[in-house]
Every structure is written in C-alpha cells, then in structure tokens.
Short mmCIF file of C-alpha atoms and ligand atoms in Angstrom, two decimals:
data_model
loop_
_atom_site.label_atom_id
_atom_site.label_comp_id
_atom_site.label_asym_id
_atom_site.label_seq_id
_atom_site.Cartn_x
_atom_site.Cartn_y
_atom_site.Cartn_z
CA UNK A 610 144.20 126.46 40.32
CA UNK A 611 140.92 127.88 39.08
CA UNK A 612 137.85 129.09 40.90
CA UNK A 613 135.07 131.63 40.61
CA UNK A 614 132.03 133.07 42.34
CA UNK A 615 128.96 134.49 40.63
CA UNK A 616 128.11 138.15 41.20
CA UNK A 617 124.55 137.06 41.93
CA UNK A 618 124.30 138.61 45.38
CA UNK A 619 126.36 139.61 48.36
CA UNK A 620 128.95 137.06 49.41
CA UNK A 621 127.98 135.02 52.46
CA UNK A 622 130.25 133.66 55.15
CA UNK A 623 129.63 130.28 53.43
CA UNK A 624 131.25 131.54 50.23
CA UNK A 625 134.06 132.95 52.31
CA UNK A 626 135.04 129.89 54.33
CA UNK A 627 134.00 127.39 51.64
CA UNK A 628 135.80 129.12 48.82
CA UNK A 629 137.51 132.53 48.82
CA UNK A 630 139.47 132.13 52.04
CA UNK A 631 141.00 128.89 50.80
CA UNK A 632 142.09 130.51 47.56
CA UNK A 633 144.08 133.00 49.58
CA UNK A 634 145.93 130.19 51.32
CA UNK A 635 146.55 128.30 48.06
CA UNK A 636 147.79 131.25 46.01
CA UNK A 637 151.29 130.73 47.46
CA UNK A 638 151.41 127.20 46.11
CA UNK A 639 149.58 127.36 42.78
CA UNK A 640 149.34 129.65 39.79
CA UNK A 641 145.83 130.93 40.40
CA UNK A 642 143.06 132.13 38.07
CA UNK A 643 140.08 133.64 39.87
CA UNK A 644 137.08 134.92 38.03
CA UNK A 645 133.92 136.81 38.71
CA UNK A 646 131.49 134.49 36.96
CA UNK A 647 129.15 137.04 35.42
CA UNK A 648 128.24 134.79 32.47
CA UNK A 649 127.05 132.21 34.98
CA UNK A 650 125.09 134.78 36.97
CA UNK A 651 122.76 135.64 34.07
CA UNK A 652 121.38 132.08 34.01
CA UNK A 653 118.92 133.48 36.54
CA UNK A 654 117.37 136.91 36.04
CA UNK A 655 119.63 139.81 37.04
CA UNK A 656 118.90 143.50 37.20
CA UNK A 657 121.52 145.02 34.80
CA UNK A 658 122.51 147.93 37.03
CA UNK A 659 122.84 145.62 40.01
CA UNK A 660 124.89 143.08 38.10
CA UNK A 661 127.31 145.83 37.07
CA UNK A 662 127.66 147.19 40.60
CA UNK A 663 128.03 143.75 42.16
CA UNK A 664 130.75 142.75 39.72
CA UNK A 665 132.90 145.64 40.92
CA UNK A 666 132.04 145.01 44.55
CA UNK A 667 132.97 141.37 44.24
CA UNK A 668 136.31 142.23 42.66
CA UNK A 669 137.06 144.59 45.54
CA UNK A 670 135.98 141.94 48.01
CA UNK A 671 138.30 139.29 46.51
CA UNK A 672 141.16 141.73 47.00
CA UNK A 673 140.01 142.70 50.51
CA UNK A 674 139.97 139.01 51.45
CA UNK A 675 143.61 138.75 50.45
CA UNK A 676 143.75 137.71 46.79
CA UNK A 677 147.04 139.11 45.52
CA UNK A 678 146.85 140.32 41.90
CA UNK A 679 150.62 140.00 41.61
CA UNK A 680 150.40 136.29 42.30
CA UNK A 681 147.24 135.38 40.41
CA UNK A 682 144.97 136.53 37.61
CA UNK A 683 141.84 138.18 38.97
CA UNK A 684 139.40 139.00 36.20
CA UNK A 685 135.81 139.21 35.00
CA UNK A 686 134.75 136.08 33.11
CA UNK A 687 132.95 137.95 30.29
CA UNK A 688 136.12 139.96 29.56
CA UNK A 689 137.75 136.80 28.20
CA UNK A 690 135.74 135.51 25.25
CA UNK A 691 137.45 132.11 25.21
CA UNK A 692 135.08 130.96 27.97
CA UNK A 693 132.00 131.27 25.81
CA UNK A 694 133.82 129.79 22.80
CA UNK A 695 135.06 126.70 24.60
CA UNK A 696 131.65 126.25 26.20
CA UNK A 697 130.16 125.95 22.72
CA UNK A 698 132.73 123.37 21.67
CA UNK A 699 132.32 121.35 24.87
CA UNK A 700 128.56 121.36 24.37
CA UNK A 701 129.18 119.02 21.47
CA UNK A 702 130.72 116.39 23.76
CA UNK A 703 128.16 116.80 26.57
CA UNK A 704 125.04 114.66 26.68
CA UNK A 705 121.71 116.28 27.47
CA UNK A 706 121.09 113.39 29.87
CA UNK A 707 124.12 114.11 32.03
CA UNK A 708 123.51 117.87 32.09
CA UNK A 709 119.89 117.42 33.12
CA UNK A 710 120.91 115.11 35.97
CA UNK A 711 122.94 117.83 37.74
CA UNK A 712 121.54 118.53 41.21
CA UNK A 713 121.96 122.30 40.91
CA UNK A 714 120.07 122.34 37.59
CA UNK A 715 117.20 120.42 39.17
CA UNK A 716 117.17 122.69 42.26
CA UNK A 717 117.34 125.91 40.27
CA UNK A 718 114.70 124.69 37.81
CA UNK A 719 112.36 124.25 40.73
CA UNK A 720 113.24 127.56 42.27
CA UNK A 721 112.97 129.49 38.99
CA UNK A 722 110.20 127.47 37.36
CA UNK A 723 109.20 130.44 35.18
CA UNK A 724 112.69 130.75 33.70
CA UNK A 725 114.19 127.35 32.96
CA UNK A 726 116.40 128.66 30.18
CA UNK A 727 119.04 126.88 28.09
CA UNK A 728 121.78 128.67 30.02
CA UNK A 729 120.66 127.10 33.27
CA UNK A 730 121.22 123.65 31.85
CA UNK A 731 124.45 124.70 30.16
CA UNK A 732 125.82 126.18 33.39
CA UNK A 733 128.11 123.24 34.24
CA UNK A 734 129.46 123.09 30.69
CA UNK A 735 130.48 126.76 30.90
CA UNK A 736 132.04 125.95 34.24
CA UNK A 737 133.96 123.06 32.65
CA UNK A 738 135.16 125.50 29.98
CA UNK A 739 136.36 127.90 32.69
CA UNK A 740 138.35 125.19 34.38
CA UNK A 741 139.75 123.38 31.34
CA UNK A 742 140.91 126.54 29.53
CA UNK A 743 143.71 127.01 32.06
CA UNK A 744 144.95 123.39 32.18
CA UNK A 745 143.81 123.48 35.79
CA UNK A 746 144.92 120.91 38.32
CA UNK A 747 142.99 122.04 41.39
CA UNK A 748 139.54 123.59 41.77
CA UNK A 749 138.93 124.82 45.34
CA UNK A 750 135.15 124.93 45.89
CA UNK A 751 132.49 124.13 48.47
CA UNK A 752 130.94 120.68 48.48
CA UNK A 753 127.90 121.80 46.46
CA UNK A 754 130.12 122.30 43.38
CA UNK A 755 131.80 118.90 43.52
CA UNK A 756 129.40 117.36 41.02
CA UNK A 757 130.17 120.12 38.51
CA UNK A 758 133.92 119.61 38.83
CA UNK A 759 133.34 115.91 38.28
CA UNK A 760 131.49 116.71 35.06
CA UNK A 761 134.46 118.85 34.00
CA UNK A 762 136.68 115.82 34.60
CA UNK A 763 134.40 113.57 32.56
CA UNK A 764 134.34 116.06 29.68
CA UNK A 765 138.14 116.43 29.75
CA UNK A 766 138.62 112.67 29.65
CA UNK A 767 136.02 112.21 26.91
CA UNK A 768 137.51 114.98 24.79
CA UNK A 769 141.05 113.65 25.25
CA UNK A 770 139.94 110.16 24.23
CA UNK A 771 138.13 111.43 21.17
CA UNK A 772 140.60 114.03 19.89
CA UNK A 773 143.91 113.25 21.62
CA UNK A 774 145.55 114.71 24.74
CA UNK A 775 144.30 118.28 25.08
CA UNK A 776 143.14 119.00 28.62
CA UNK A 777 144.59 118.43 32.08
CA UNK A 778 142.07 116.46 34.13
CA UNK A 779 141.23 118.66 37.16
CA UNK A 780 140.57 117.65 40.76
CA UNK A 781 138.12 119.30 43.17
CA UNK A 782 139.79 120.62 46.31
CA UNK A 783 137.36 120.63 49.18
CA UNK A 784 138.32 121.78 52.64
CA UNK A 785 136.78 120.08 55.63
CA UNK A 786 134.99 122.28 58.14
CA UNK A 787 133.93 125.18 55.97
CA UNK A 788 132.83 123.12 52.96
CA UNK A 789 129.16 123.41 53.79
CA UNK A 790 127.91 126.17 56.02
CA UNK A 791 124.18 125.75 56.56
CA UNK A 792 121.40 128.35 56.62
CA UNK A 793 120.85 129.95 60.03
CA UNK A 794 117.10 129.57 59.62
CA UNK A 795 117.01 126.02 58.33
CA UNK A 796 120.23 124.13 59.04
CA UNK A 797 119.25 121.34 56.66
CA UNK A 798 119.82 123.70 53.71
CA UNK A 799 123.07 125.35 52.68
CA UNK A 800 123.57 129.03 53.34
CA UNK A 801 123.08 130.76 50.00
CA UNK A 802 123.59 134.31 48.84
CA UNK A 803 120.27 134.33 47.03
CA UNK A 804 118.15 133.06 49.94
CA UNK A 805 114.91 135.05 50.19
CA UNK A 806 115.06 135.16 53.97
CA UNK A 807 117.70 137.76 54.91
CA UNK A 808 118.13 136.19 58.35
CA UNK A 809 119.19 132.87 56.82
CA UNK A 810 122.56 134.16 55.58
CA UNK A 811 125.29 136.29 57.08
CA UNK A 812 126.80 138.51 54.41
CA UNK A 813 130.36 139.73 54.38
CA UNK A 814 128.85 143.21 54.10
CA UNK A 815 126.75 142.92 57.29
CA UNK A 816 127.74 145.34 60.05
CA UNK A 817 128.58 144.14 63.52
CA UNK A 818 125.08 144.63 64.97
CA UNK A 819 123.44 142.83 62.08
CA UNK A 820 125.86 139.89 62.35
CA UNK A 821 125.19 139.54 66.07
CA UNK A 822 121.42 139.90 65.62
CA UNK A 823 121.33 137.20 62.91
CA UNK A 824 123.25 134.77 65.10
CA UNK A 825 120.99 135.54 68.06
CA UNK A 826 118.01 134.62 65.88
CA UNK A 827 119.63 131.47 64.51
CA UNK A 828 117.47 128.37 64.82
CA UNK A 829 118.84 125.97 67.44
CA UNK A 830 117.82 122.54 68.61
CA UNK A 831 116.09 121.22 71.68
CA UNK A 832 118.29 120.58 74.69
CA UNK A 833 120.81 123.00 76.12
CA UNK A 834 124.22 121.50 75.48
CA UNK A 835 126.67 123.04 73.01
CA UNK A 836 127.67 119.77 71.39
CA UNK A 837 128.35 118.61 67.81
CA UNK A 838 125.86 115.88 66.90
CA UNK A 839 123.81 114.73 63.95
CA UNK A 840 120.57 115.27 65.83
CA UNK A 841 121.64 118.86 66.59
CA UNK A 842 122.06 120.38 63.08
CA UNK A 843 121.56 123.98 64.28
CA UNK A 844 124.16 123.90 67.06
CA UNK A 845 126.53 121.79 64.92
CA UNK A 846 126.37 124.42 62.18
CA UNK A 847 127.09 127.21 64.66
CA UNK A 848 130.03 125.22 66.06
CA UNK A 849 131.30 124.74 62.52
CA UNK A 850 131.11 128.47 61.86
CA UNK A 851 132.72 129.32 65.18
CA UNK A 852 135.66 126.98 64.51
CA UNK A 853 136.09 128.19 60.93
CA UNK A 854 136.38 131.78 62.14
CA UNK A 855 138.26 131.15 65.35
CA UNK A 856 140.66 128.61 63.87
CA UNK A 857 140.02 125.95 66.51
CA UNK A 858 138.77 122.36 66.50
CA UNK A 859 135.24 121.27 67.36
CA UNK A 860 136.52 119.53 70.53
CA UNK A 861 138.22 122.73 71.68
CA UNK A 862 135.05 124.73 71.10
CA UNK A 863 132.88 122.14 72.88
CA UNK A 864 135.19 122.38 75.88
CA UNK A 865 135.14 126.18 75.78
CA UNK A 866 131.32 126.26 75.84
CA UNK A 867 130.74 123.52 78.39
CA UNK A 868 127.97 124.67 80.73
CA UNK A 869 127.34 127.81 78.61
CA UNK A 870 123.74 128.41 77.48
CA UNK A 871 122.65 128.69 73.82
CA UNK A 872 122.15 132.46 74.11
CA UNK A 873 125.69 133.24 75.23
CA UNK A 874 127.12 130.75 72.77
CA UNK A 875 125.31 132.43 69.88
CA UNK A 876 126.58 135.82 71.01
CA UNK A 877 130.16 134.48 71.06
CA UNK A 878 129.78 133.11 67.51
CA UNK A 879 128.43 136.46 66.32
CA UNK A 880 131.26 138.42 67.88
CA UNK A 881 133.91 136.10 66.52
CA UNK A 882 132.54 136.36 62.98
CA UNK A 883 132.14 140.16 63.21
CA UNK A 884 135.78 140.51 64.34
CA UNK A 885 136.94 138.84 61.13
CA UNK A 886 134.57 140.76 58.87
CA UNK A 887 135.26 144.30 60.08
CA UNK A 888 138.77 144.70 58.59
CA UNK A 889 137.68 143.06 55.31
CA UNK A 890 134.83 145.57 54.98
CA UNK A 891 137.13 148.48 55.67
CA UNK A 892 139.58 147.36 52.98
CA UNK A 893 136.76 146.76 50.48
CA UNK A 894 135.45 150.30 50.98
CA UNK A 895 138.91 151.70 50.33
CA UNK A 896 139.30 149.65 47.17
CA UNK A 897 135.95 150.76 45.82
CA UNK A 898 137.06 154.36 46.18
CA UNK A 899 140.33 153.64 44.33
CA UNK A 900 138.41 153.08 41.07
CA UNK A 901 141.34 153.41 38.69
CA UNK A 902 143.38 150.90 40.65
CA UNK A 903 140.57 148.32 40.55
CA UNK A 904 140.12 148.86 36.82
CA UNK A 905 143.85 148.40 36.26
CA UNK A 906 143.92 145.16 38.27
CA UNK A 907 140.96 143.68 36.37
CA UNK A 908 142.46 144.66 33.00
CA UNK A 909 145.77 143.08 33.97
CA UNK A 910 143.99 139.92 35.12
CA UNK A 911 141.98 139.68 31.91
CA UNK A 912 145.12 140.07 29.82
CA UNK A 913 146.86 137.23 31.63
CA UNK A 914 143.76 135.06 31.40
CA UNK A 915 143.38 135.92 27.70
CA UNK A 916 146.90 134.75 26.87
CA UNK A 917 146.65 131.51 28.81
CA UNK A 918 143.17 130.68 27.52
CA UNK A 919 144.00 131.34 23.85
CA UNK A 920 146.73 128.73 23.99
CA UNK A 921 144.31 126.02 25.03
CA UNK A 922 141.53 127.23 22.75
CA UNK A 923 143.78 127.18 19.65
CA UNK A 924 144.78 123.65 20.52
CA UNK A 925 141.13 122.62 20.82
CA UNK A 926 140.22 124.15 17.45
CA UNK A 927 143.16 122.38 15.82
CA UNK A 928 142.42 119.01 17.38
CA UNK A 929 138.77 119.19 16.36
CA UNK A 930 139.70 119.93 12.76
CA UNK A 931 138.76 123.58 12.43
CA UNK A 932 140.56 125.16 9.49
CA UNK A 933 143.41 127.40 10.69
CA UNK A 934 146.27 128.97 8.73
P1 LIG B 1353 123.57 131.33 44.66
O1 LIG B 1353 122.71 131.36 45.88
O2 LIG B 1353 123.48 132.59 43.83
O3 LIG B 1353 123.46 130.08 43.86
P2 LIG B 1353 125.81 130.57 46.29
O4 LIG B 1353 125.79 131.26 47.60
O5 LIG B 1353 125.42 129.15 46.24
O6 LIG B 1353 125.03 131.40 45.20
P3 LIG B 1353 128.03 130.38 44.47
O7 LIG B 1353 128.41 131.57 43.68
O8 LIG B 1353 127.21 129.33 43.80
O9 LIG B 1353 127.28 130.80 45.79
O10 LIG B 1353 129.31 129.70 45.10
C1 LIG B 1353 130.57 130.29 45.25
C2 LIG B 1353 131.49 129.36 46.03
O11 LIG B 1353 131.08 129.29 47.39
C3 LIG B 1353 131.50 127.92 45.53
O12 LIG B 1353 132.81 127.40 45.63
C4 LIG B 1353 130.60 127.21 46.48
O13 LIG B 1353 130.90 125.84 46.59
C5 LIG B 1353 130.89 127.94 47.77
N1 LIG B 1353 129.74 127.91 48.68
C6 LIG B 1353 128.51 128.37 48.41
N2 LIG B 1353 127.69 128.22 49.47
C7 LIG B 1353 128.45 127.63 50.44
C8 LIG B 1353 128.17 127.20 51.78
N3 LIG B 1353 126.98 127.37 52.30
N4 LIG B 1353 129.17 126.65 52.50
C9 LIG B 1353 130.40 126.49 51.94
N5 LIG B 1353 130.72 126.87 50.69
C10 LIG B 1353 129.77 127.42 49.93
N1 LIG B 1354 129.50 127.58 39.66
C1 LIG B 1354 130.41 128.08 40.62
C2 LIG B 1354 131.10 129.33 40.21
C3 LIG B 1354 132.04 128.98 39.16
C4 LIG B 1354 133.19 128.16 39.30
C5 LIG B 1354 133.77 128.09 38.02
C6 LIG B 1354 133.79 127.51 40.36
C7 LIG B 1354 131.96 129.34 37.85
N2 LIG B 1354 132.99 128.81 37.18
C8 LIG B 1354 134.91 127.34 37.78
C9 LIG B 1354 134.94 126.77 40.13
C10 LIG B 1354 135.50 126.70 38.86
C11 LIG B 1354 129.73 128.26 41.89
O1 LIG B 1354 130.42 128.33 42.83
N3 LIG B 1354 128.46 128.34 41.91
#
C-alpha cells in the first residue's frame, strides 16, 4: 500500500477521513509506505522555512493519527532519490495530451495562472513513480486523486507492454463516506488545505473553540430538517462529517437529529469533531518536542523505502536498456 500527502498546508479533516485515517486501519493488512510528498508540494510556490516546518509537523501528525513506524515506512519523499529518477523515466512513456487532460492540472493552472510550471503538469507522473516504485497493490486516497491513480495504472500497463513485466498494476482504494468532504463555505467544492477562506476548512490543528465556531458558521440550506438529500449539499456534508467522526450511519444520524434545529445540529457536529481532534493534537505536540525520535523514525523510513525502491528502479533501468555492469 502506498499513499502520501503534500506538506502544502495544515491537514484538514478532509485529508484525515479521506486518507490518513484509512491508512491507519489498513496498516495491519498491508505493507505500507507513507510519504510526505514535499517534491509534489513545490509545484506551487512554497515559502522555504514554512515548507521545512510543515514537513516535520506532518510527520508528527501521521504518527499522532496512529501510523506505526514499526509496521510501515514513514518517510520524506525527497529523501529517496528514486522518486525523481523514476519520474524522469516515466515521462518518456507519458503523453503530453494525457497529462494536460488531468482535472487537477487544469484546476491548479487556473488557480495559479502566474505559475503554470512544468512540475505542475508532471505532478501525476511523479505520483505514478511514487506508487510504482514499491510494486504497490493498493493506493488509499480521496476521490479527487482517483484520476491520478488511473494514470499510474495506464503508465504501468504501457511500460509493461513495451519493456516486459516490470510494475504491479495498482488499484485506488476509496472509502465511502469520507472520500469527499466538502468546504464548509461552499459545499459544492471539496474542502482543501490551501483554501484562501480559513472558515472553509477545519484543520486538525484547530482548537476546540475554533472548530465549533467554524461549524456554527457553516453554510446550510433552506428548510429546517436535518436530512441527507441532493438538494441539501450543506446539511448533507455536515451529516457526512458527523458520521465519519461518530462512526454511525446517515440513517442513525438523521434519526438522532429529528426535530433538532440547524443551530444545535451544527454545535453537535463541532463537538464531535473536536473530541476526536484533541488527543491527536496532544500527541503531535509531544512528538514535536521529541525531535531526535522523529528524526530517527524518518531516517529509518527512508532507509526502508530506499532499499525497496532501488530494487524496482534497477529493474527499470535494465529493462529499458541502460548500460549496467
Ligand atoms: P491542496 O489544497 O494543497 O491541493 P488537499 O487538501 O487537496 O491539498 P492533498 O495533499 O492533495 O490535499 O491530499 C491528501 C489526501 O487527502 C489525498 O488522498 C486526497 O484524496 C485526500 N483529500 C483531500 N481533500 C479531501 C476531501 N475534501 N475529502 C476527502 N479526502 C480528501
Ligand atoms: N497527489 C497526492 C499526494 C500524493 C500521493 C502519492 C497519493 C503524492 N504521491 C502517491 C497517493 C499515492 C494528493 O493527495 N494530492
């Protein structure tokens, strides 16, 4: 299993229920590789000091969420050079047409119109390299990354056809419920860690009061019934979040909030989310103080990732005809 998150901002509850929390469940079943995708993050402008600080914070957060470094490799993507190398090689089997058709590339090109760099278009190829280096079977991600995992599959199949069996063809693993948490300010858009409106996203680092305030301000729909329905995207999103954090079904939540007004419902969602976040925050703070321990875990993760990735990379070089002794 392989997955990653970019250190491009504070993690949101969308990243948590769509991605990281599922990794924790799956680490019992799969050999996991989890990266902090710093090479991906620089495809949009990053402040160097912030990037450095966020990389460490994200590592501590992975651990605080329950990633067990004994069971999986937790590492920083740029510490393992095979990612950049395989990306280059895969570029030669990727068509410009298919890369420029990726939804995220089109969205980010619009959002960062003054910085449509080569890296932005190459983003999914680097992601394919991440995945394919570890002969990955499963890639647990939110729904927005499905198209990228499909490109990784296409590249694996194309490469295997051209040069002989080299890569395992990966599958996206998308959990229902938390796969797409929407923005609290515009439920038609996904919640994103780089949203300019700070009220649109709930961050794992938000304190209890902030969490509750953001939910109180969440955009709701007309009417007054707490019910899951297509014409009620705001309330449906809040129900989704409530269930993801409470561990109940939509029907159970609808029953619980029958006759309850929007205001009280929003308060209940806020409290439920805050209850889950508080212990994670406490653990993250402790880990950030234990600097040596964090450093040791990331070095150990990079070493494991290095060994596994070199195996695949050597095979790729050989298959493509690069001269090796
Ligand atoms: P950015 O805003 O910087 O593009 P992001 O919030 O979209 O960041 P990513 O680093 O791109 O976050 O994604 C990390 C993981 O979280 C991916 O698996 C992605 O699918 C998942 N994810 C991101 N946003 C959501 C969301 N709103 N709901 C569910 N999962 C999500
Ligand atoms: N692009 C991903 C982060 C990411 C990733 C990966 C996810 C980088 N490499 C490999 C799965 C597998 C995102 O979530 N935005």
